[in-house]
PDB file of C-alpha atoms and ligand atoms in Angstrom:
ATOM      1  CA  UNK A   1      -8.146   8.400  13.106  1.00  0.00           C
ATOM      2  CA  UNK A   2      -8.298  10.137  16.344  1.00  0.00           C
ATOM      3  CA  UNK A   3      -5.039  11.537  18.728  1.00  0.00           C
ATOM      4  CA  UNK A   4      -4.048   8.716  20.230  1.00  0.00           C
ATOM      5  CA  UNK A   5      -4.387   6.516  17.234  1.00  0.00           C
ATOM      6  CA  UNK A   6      -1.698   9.181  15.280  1.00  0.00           C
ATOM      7  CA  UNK A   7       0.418   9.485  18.366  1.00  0.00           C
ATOM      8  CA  UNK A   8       0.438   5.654  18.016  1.00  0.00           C
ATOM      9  CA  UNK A   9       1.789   5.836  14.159  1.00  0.00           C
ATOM     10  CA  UNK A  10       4.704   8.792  14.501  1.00  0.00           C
ATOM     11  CA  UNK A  11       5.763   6.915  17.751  1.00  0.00           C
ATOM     12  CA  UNK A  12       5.852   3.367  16.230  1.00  0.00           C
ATOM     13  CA  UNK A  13       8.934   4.550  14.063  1.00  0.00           C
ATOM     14  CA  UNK A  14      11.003   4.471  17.372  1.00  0.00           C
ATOM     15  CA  UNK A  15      10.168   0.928  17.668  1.00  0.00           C
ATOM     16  CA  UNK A  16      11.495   0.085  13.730  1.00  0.00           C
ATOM     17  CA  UNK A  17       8.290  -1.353  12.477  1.00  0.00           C
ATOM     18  CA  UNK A  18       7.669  -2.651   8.841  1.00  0.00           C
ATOM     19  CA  UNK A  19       6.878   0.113   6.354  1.00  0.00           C
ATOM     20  CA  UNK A  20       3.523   1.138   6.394  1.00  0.00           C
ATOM     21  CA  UNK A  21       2.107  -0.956   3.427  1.00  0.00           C
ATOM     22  CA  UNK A  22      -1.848   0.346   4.860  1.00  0.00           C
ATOM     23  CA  UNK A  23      -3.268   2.145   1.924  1.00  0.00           C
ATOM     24  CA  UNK A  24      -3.920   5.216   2.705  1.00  0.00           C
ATOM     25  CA  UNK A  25      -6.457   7.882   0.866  1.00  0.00           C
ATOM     26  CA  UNK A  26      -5.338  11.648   1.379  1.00  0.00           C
ATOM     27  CA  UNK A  27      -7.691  14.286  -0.328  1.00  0.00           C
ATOM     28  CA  UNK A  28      -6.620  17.615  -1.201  1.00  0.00           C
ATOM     29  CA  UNK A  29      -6.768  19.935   1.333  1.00  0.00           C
ATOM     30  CA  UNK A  30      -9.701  21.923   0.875  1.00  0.00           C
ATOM     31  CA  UNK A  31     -12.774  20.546   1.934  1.00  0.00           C
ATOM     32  CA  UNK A  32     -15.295  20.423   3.953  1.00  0.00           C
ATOM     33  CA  UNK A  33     -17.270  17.889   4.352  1.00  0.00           C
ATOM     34  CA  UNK A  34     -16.008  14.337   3.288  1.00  0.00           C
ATOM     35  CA  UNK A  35     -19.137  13.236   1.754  1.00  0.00           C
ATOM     36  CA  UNK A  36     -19.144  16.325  -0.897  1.00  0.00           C
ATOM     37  CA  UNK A  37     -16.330  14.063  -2.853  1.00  0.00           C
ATOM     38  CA  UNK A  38     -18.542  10.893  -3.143  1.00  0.00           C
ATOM     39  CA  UNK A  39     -21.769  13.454  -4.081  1.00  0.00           C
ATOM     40  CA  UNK A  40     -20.201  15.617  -6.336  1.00  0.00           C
ATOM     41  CA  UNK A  41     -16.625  14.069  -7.775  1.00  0.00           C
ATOM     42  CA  UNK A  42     -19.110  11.435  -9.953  1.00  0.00           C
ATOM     43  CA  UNK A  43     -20.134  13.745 -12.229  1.00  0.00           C
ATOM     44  CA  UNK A  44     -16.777  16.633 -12.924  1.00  0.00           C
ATOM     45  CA  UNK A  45     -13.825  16.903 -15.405  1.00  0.00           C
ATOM     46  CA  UNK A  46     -11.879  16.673 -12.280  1.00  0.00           C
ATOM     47  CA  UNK A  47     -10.132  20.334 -12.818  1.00  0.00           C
ATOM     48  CA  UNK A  48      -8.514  19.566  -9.735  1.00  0.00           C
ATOM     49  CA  UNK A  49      -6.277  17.463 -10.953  1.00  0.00           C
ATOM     50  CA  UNK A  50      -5.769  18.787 -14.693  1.00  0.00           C
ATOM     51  CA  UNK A  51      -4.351  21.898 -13.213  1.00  0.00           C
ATOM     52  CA  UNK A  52      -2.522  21.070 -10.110  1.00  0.00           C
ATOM     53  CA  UNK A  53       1.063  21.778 -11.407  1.00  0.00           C
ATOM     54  CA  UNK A  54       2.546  19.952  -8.770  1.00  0.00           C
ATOM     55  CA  UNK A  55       0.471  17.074 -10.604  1.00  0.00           C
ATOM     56  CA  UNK A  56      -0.256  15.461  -7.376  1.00  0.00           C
ATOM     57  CA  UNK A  57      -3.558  14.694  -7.774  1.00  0.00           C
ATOM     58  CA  UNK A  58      -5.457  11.690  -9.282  1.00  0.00           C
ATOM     59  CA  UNK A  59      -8.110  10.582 -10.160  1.00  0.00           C
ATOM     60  CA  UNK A  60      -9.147   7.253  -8.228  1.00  0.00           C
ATOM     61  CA  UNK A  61     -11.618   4.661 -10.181  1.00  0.00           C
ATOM     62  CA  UNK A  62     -14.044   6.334  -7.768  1.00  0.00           C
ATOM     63  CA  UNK A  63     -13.609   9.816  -9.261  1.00  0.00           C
ATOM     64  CA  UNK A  64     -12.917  11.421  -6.335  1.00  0.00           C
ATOM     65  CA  UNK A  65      -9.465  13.292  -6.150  1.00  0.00           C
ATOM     66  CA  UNK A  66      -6.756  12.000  -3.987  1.00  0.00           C
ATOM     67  CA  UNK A  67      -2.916  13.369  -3.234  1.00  0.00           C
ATOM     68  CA  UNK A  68       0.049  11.152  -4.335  1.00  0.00           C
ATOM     69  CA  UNK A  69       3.395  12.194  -3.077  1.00  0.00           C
ATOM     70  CA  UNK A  70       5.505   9.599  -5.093  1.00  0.00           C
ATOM     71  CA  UNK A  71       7.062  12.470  -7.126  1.00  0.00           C
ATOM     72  CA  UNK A  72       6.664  15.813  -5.597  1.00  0.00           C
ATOM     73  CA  UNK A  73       4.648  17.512  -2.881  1.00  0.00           C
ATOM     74  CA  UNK A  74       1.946  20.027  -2.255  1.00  0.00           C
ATOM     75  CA  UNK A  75       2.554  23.565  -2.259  1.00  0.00           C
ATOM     76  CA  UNK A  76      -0.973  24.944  -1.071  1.00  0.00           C
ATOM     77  CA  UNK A  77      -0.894  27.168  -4.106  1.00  0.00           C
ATOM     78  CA  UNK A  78      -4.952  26.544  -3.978  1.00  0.00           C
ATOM     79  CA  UNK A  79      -5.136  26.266  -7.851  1.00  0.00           C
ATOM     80  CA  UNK A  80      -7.138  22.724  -6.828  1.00  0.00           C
ATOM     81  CA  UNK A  81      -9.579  24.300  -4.737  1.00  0.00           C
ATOM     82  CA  UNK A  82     -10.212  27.664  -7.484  1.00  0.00           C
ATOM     83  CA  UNK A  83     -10.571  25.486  -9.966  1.00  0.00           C
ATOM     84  CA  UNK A  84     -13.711  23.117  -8.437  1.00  0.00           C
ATOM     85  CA  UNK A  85     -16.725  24.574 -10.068  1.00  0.00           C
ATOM     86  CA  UNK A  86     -18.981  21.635  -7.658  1.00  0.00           C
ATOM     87  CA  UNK A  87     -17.329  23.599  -4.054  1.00  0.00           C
ATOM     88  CA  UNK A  88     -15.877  20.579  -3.189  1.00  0.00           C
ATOM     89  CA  UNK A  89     -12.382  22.440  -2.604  1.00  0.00           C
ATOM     90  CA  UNK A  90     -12.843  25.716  -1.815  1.00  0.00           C
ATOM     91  CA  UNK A  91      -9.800  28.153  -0.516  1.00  0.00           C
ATOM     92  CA  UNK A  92     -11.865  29.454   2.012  1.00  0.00           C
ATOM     93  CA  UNK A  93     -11.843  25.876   3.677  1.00  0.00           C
ATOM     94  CA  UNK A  94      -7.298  25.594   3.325  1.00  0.00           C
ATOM     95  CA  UNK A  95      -5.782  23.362   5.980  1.00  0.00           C
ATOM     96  CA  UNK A  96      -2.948  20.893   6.574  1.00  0.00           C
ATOM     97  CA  UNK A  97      -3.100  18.247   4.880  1.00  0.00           C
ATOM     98  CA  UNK A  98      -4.625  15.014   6.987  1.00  0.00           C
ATOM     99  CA  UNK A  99      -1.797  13.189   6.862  1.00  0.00           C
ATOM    100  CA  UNK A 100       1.034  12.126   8.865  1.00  0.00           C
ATOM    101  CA  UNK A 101       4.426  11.753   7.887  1.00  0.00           C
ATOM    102  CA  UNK A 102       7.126  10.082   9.920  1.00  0.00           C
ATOM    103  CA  UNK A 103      10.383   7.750   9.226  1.00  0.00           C
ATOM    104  CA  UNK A 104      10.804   4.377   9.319  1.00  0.00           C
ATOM    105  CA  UNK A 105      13.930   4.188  11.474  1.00  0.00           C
ATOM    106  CA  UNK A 106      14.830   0.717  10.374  1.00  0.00           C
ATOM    107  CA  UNK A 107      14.858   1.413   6.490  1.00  0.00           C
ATOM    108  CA  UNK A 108      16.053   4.974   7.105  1.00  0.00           C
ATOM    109  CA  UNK A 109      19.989   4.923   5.466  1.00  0.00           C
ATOM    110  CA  UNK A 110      20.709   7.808   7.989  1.00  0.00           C
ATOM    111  CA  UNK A 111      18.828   5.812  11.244  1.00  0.00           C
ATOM    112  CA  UNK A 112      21.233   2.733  10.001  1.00  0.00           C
ATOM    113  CA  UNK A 113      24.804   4.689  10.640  1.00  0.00           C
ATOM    114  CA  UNK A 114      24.890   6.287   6.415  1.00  0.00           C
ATOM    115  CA  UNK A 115      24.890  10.109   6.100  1.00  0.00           C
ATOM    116  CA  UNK A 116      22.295  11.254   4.601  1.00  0.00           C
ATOM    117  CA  UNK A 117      20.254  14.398   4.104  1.00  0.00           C
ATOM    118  CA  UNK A 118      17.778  13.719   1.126  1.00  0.00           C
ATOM    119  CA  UNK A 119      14.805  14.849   2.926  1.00  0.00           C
ATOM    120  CA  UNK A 120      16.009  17.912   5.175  1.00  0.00           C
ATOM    121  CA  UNK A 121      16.927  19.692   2.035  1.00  0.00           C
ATOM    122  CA  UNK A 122      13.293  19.645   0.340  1.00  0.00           C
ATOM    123  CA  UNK A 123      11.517  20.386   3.294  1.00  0.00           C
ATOM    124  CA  UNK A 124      11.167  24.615   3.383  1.00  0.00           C
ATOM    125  CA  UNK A 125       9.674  24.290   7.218  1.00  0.00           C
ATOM    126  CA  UNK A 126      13.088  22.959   8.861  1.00  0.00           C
ATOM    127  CA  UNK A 127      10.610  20.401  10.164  1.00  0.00           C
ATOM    128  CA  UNK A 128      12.756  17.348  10.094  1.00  0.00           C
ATOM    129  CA  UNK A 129      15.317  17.061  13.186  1.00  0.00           C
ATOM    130  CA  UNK A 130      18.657  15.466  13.057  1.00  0.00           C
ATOM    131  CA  UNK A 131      20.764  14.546  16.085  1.00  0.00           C
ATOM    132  CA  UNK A 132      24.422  14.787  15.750  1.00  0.00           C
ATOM    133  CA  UNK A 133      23.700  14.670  11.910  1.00  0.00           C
ATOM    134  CA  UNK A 134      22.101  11.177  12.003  1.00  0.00           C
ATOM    135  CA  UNK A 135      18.776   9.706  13.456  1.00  0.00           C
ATOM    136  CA  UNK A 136      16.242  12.231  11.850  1.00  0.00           C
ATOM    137  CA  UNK A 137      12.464  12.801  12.855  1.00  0.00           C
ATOM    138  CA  UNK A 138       9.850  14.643  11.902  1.00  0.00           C
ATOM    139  CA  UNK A 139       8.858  17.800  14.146  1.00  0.00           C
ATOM    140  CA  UNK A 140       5.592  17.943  13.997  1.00  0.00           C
ATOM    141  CA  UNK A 141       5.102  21.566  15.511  1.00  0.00           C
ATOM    142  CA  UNK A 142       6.791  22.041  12.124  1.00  0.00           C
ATOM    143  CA  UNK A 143       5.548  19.300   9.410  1.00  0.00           C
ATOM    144  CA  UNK A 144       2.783  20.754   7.198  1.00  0.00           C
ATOM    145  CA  UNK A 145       2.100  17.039   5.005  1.00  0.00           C
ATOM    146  CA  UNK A 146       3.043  18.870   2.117  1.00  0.00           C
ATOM    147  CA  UNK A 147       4.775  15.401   1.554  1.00  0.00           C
ATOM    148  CA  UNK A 148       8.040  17.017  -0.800  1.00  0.00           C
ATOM    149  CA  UNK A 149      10.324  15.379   1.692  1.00  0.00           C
ATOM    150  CA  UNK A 150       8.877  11.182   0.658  1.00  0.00           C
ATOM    151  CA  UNK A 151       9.789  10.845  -3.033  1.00  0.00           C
ATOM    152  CA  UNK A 152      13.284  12.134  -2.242  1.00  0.00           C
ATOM    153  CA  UNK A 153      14.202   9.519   0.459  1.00  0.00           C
ATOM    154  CA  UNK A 154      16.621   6.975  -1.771  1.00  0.00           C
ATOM    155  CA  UNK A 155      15.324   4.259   1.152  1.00  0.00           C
ATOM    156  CA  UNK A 156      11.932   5.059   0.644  1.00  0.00           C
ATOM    157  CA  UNK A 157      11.564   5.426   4.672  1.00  0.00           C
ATOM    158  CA  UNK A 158       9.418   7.800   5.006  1.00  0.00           C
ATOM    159  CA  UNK A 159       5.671   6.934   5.895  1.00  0.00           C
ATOM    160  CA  UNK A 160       2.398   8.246   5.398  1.00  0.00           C
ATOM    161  CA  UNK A 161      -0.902   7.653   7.028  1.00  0.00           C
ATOM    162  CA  UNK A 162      -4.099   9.859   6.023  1.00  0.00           C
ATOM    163  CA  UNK A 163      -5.801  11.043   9.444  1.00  0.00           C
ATOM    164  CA  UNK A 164      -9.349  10.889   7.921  1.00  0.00           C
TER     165      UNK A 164
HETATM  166  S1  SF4 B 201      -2.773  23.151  -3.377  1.00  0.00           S
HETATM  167 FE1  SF4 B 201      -1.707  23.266  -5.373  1.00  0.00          FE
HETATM  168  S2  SF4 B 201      -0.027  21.747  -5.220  1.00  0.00           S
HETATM  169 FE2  SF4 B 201      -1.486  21.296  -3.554  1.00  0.00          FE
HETATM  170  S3  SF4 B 201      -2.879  19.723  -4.416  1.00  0.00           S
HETATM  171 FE3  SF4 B 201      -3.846  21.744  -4.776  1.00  0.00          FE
HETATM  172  S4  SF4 B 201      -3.182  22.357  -6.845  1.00  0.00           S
HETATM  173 FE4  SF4 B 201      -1.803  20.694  -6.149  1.00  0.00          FE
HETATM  174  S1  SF4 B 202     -12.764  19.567  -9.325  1.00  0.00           S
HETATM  175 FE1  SF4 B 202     -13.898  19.371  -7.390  1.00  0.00          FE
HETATM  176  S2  SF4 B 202     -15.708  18.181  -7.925  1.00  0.00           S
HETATM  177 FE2  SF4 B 202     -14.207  17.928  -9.563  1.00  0.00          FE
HETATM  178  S3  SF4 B 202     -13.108  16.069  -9.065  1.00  0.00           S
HETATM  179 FE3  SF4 B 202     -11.963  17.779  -8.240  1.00  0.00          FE
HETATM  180  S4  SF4 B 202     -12.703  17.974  -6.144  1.00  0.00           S
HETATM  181 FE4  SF4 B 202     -14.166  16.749  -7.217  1.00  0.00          FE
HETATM  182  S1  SF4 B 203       6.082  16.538   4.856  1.00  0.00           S
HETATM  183 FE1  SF4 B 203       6.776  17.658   6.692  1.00  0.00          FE
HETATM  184  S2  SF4 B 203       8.889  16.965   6.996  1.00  0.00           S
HETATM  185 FE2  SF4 B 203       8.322  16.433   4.870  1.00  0.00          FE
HETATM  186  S3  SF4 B 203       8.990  18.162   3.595  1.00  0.00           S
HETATM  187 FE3  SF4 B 203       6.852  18.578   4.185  1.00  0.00          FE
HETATM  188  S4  SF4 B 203       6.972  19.816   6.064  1.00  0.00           S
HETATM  189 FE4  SF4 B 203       8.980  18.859   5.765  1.00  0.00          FE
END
């Protein structure tokens, strides 16, 4: 996905679109070259995920690691990336996560006139901005895709797209 193409997804919440129902495939974020998880994710243990505490990562039928955030978030504590014997995470290569994260204004309790602050409380960045305590968006200067913020929204309103 290039610029535009994301600028087009965080921006689309404004307009209340659907939920994003587009699968999306977000790898841990470590790598370096996409193609090392097809080459080398075939044939491991998958370490990655066994001792990611955040237990974020599985396993697709593929064998290649990939980052749920239905019940928690990343914490970039690198454990993922020390523990891949193949190099296909490696600390030295640590970014934010390709992913972006946005609400869904028309599912959003908050967006719809309801109080609610489930997902400013989780996030540690201060990256989600509320106007006159409703109407919240993500900032994000701010939003590192750890992704703690989406299991905690009782609306499930809050989107995310992999950038990859
Ligand atoms: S950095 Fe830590 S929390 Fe994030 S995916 Fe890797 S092991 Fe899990
Ligand atoms: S430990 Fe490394 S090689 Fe093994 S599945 Fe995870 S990313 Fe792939
Ligand atoms: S994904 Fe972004 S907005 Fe959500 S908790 Fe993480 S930093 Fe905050």
């Amino acid at each position: 996905m290039d610029r535009r193409e994301l600028f087009g997804f965080l921006s689309s919440s404004v307009k209340g679109e659907e939920r994003n129902t587009q699968e999306t495939i977000i790898r841990p974020p470590y790598y370096n070259d996409m193609s090392d998880f097809d080459k080398e994710c075939r044939n491991c243990d998958g370490k990655c995920a066994t001792l990611c505490q955040e237990q974020i990562i599985i396993i697709s039928e593929d064998k290649t690691p990939r980052l749920t955030f239905s019940k928690s978030g990343c914490t970039y504590c690198d454990d993922c990336a020390i523990a891949c014997k193949p190099n296909v995470l490696q600390v030295q290569n640590k970014r934010v996560i390709d992913a972006g994260i946005r609400i869904n204004e028309s599912t959003c309790m908050s967006w719809c006139g309801v109080m609610c602050f489930s997902c400013k409380d989780p996030c540690l960045e201060n990256a989600i901005d509320f106007q006159a305590m409703f109407m919240p968006t993500i900032n994000q200067e701010k939003c590192t895709s750890c992704g703690f913020c989406i299991s905690r929204c009782p609306s499930l309103a809050i989107d995310t797209l992999a950038l990859i």
